[in-house]
């Protein structure tokens, strides 16, 4: 099973200036097999992106919120702790 899913943000802490880029990275400490990633904000059902990184080139006011990544290895699914992104 998957474990140790964590989310890292650039800039650190998830505080980003309006118009600046935001990069979120998802890592998995343990798990086997091919992994698929999806990115979500708040309660939105549709994924914002797939892959281990989510890049927002120019953040806007609407980009504030809680982001998390979901990882699947085909047998199990794990999610990161949500990260609160604040656009300044």
Short mmCIF file of C-alpha atoms in Angstrom, two decimals, residues 10-68:
data_model
loop_
_atom_site.label_atom_id
_atom_site.label_comp_id
_atom_site.label_asym_id
_atom_site.label_seq_id
_atom_site.Cartn_x
_atom_site.Cartn_y
_atom_site.Cartn_z
CA UNK A 10 7.42 26.66 -4.13
CA UNK A 11 7.35 29.31 -2.71
CA UNK A 12 7.45 27.50 0.67
CA UNK A 13 4.43 27.74 2.93
CA UNK A 14 2.00 28.24 0.07
CA UNK A 15 2.06 32.04 0.21
CA UNK A 16 2.47 33.43 -3.29
CA UNK A 17 2.21 36.94 -4.68
CA UNK A 18 -0.51 37.73 -7.21
CA UNK A 19 0.78 36.99 -10.72
CA UNK A 20 3.74 34.90 -9.53
CA UNK A 21 4.21 31.19 -10.31
CA UNK A 22 3.29 28.42 -7.87
CA UNK A 23 4.72 24.91 -8.12
CA UNK A 24 3.35 22.05 -6.02
CA UNK A 25 5.18 18.71 -5.84
CA UNK A 26 3.77 15.43 -4.57
CA UNK A 27 6.04 12.71 -3.19
CA UNK A 28 5.39 9.19 -1.92
CA UNK A 29 7.58 7.65 0.78
CA UNK A 30 6.47 4.04 0.25
CA UNK A 31 4.59 2.11 -2.41
CA UNK A 32 5.17 -0.19 -5.34
CA UNK A 33 4.09 -0.30 -8.94
CA UNK A 34 3.30 2.49 -11.36
CA UNK A 35 1.74 5.53 -9.74
CA UNK A 36 -0.80 7.98 -11.05
CA UNK A 37 -1.24 11.43 -9.55
CA UNK A 38 -4.13 13.88 -9.55
CA UNK A 39 -4.41 17.37 -8.06
CA UNK A 40 -7.46 18.85 -6.37
CA UNK A 41 -8.46 22.16 -4.76
CA UNK A 42 -11.10 22.32 -2.04
CA UNK A 43 -14.12 20.22 -2.85
CA UNK A 44 -13.67 20.38 -6.62
CA UNK A 45 -14.35 17.04 -8.25
CA UNK A 46 -12.45 17.51 -11.49
CA UNK A 47 -8.66 17.19 -11.18
CA UNK A 48 -6.61 20.35 -11.75
CA UNK A 49 -3.84 18.28 -13.26
CA UNK A 50 -2.08 14.93 -13.32
CA UNK A 51 1.52 14.00 -12.67
CA UNK A 52 3.76 14.54 -9.65
CA UNK A 53 3.90 18.34 -10.18
CA UNK A 54 1.26 21.01 -10.56
CA UNK A 55 2.49 24.32 -11.99
CA UNK A 56 0.42 27.49 -12.01
CA UNK A 57 2.28 30.07 -14.09
CA UNK A 58 0.44 33.21 -12.93
CA UNK A 59 -1.71 32.79 -9.83
CA UNK A 60 -4.85 34.86 -9.39
CA UNK A 61 -7.28 35.49 -6.55
CA UNK A 62 -9.30 32.42 -7.57
CA UNK A 63 -6.26 30.19 -6.97
CA UNK A 64 -6.38 30.56 -3.18
CA UNK A 65 -7.60 27.50 -1.31
CA UNK A 66 -6.67 24.08 0.02
CA UNK A 67 -4.77 21.87 -2.43
CA UNK A 68 -4.01 18.18 -2.10
#
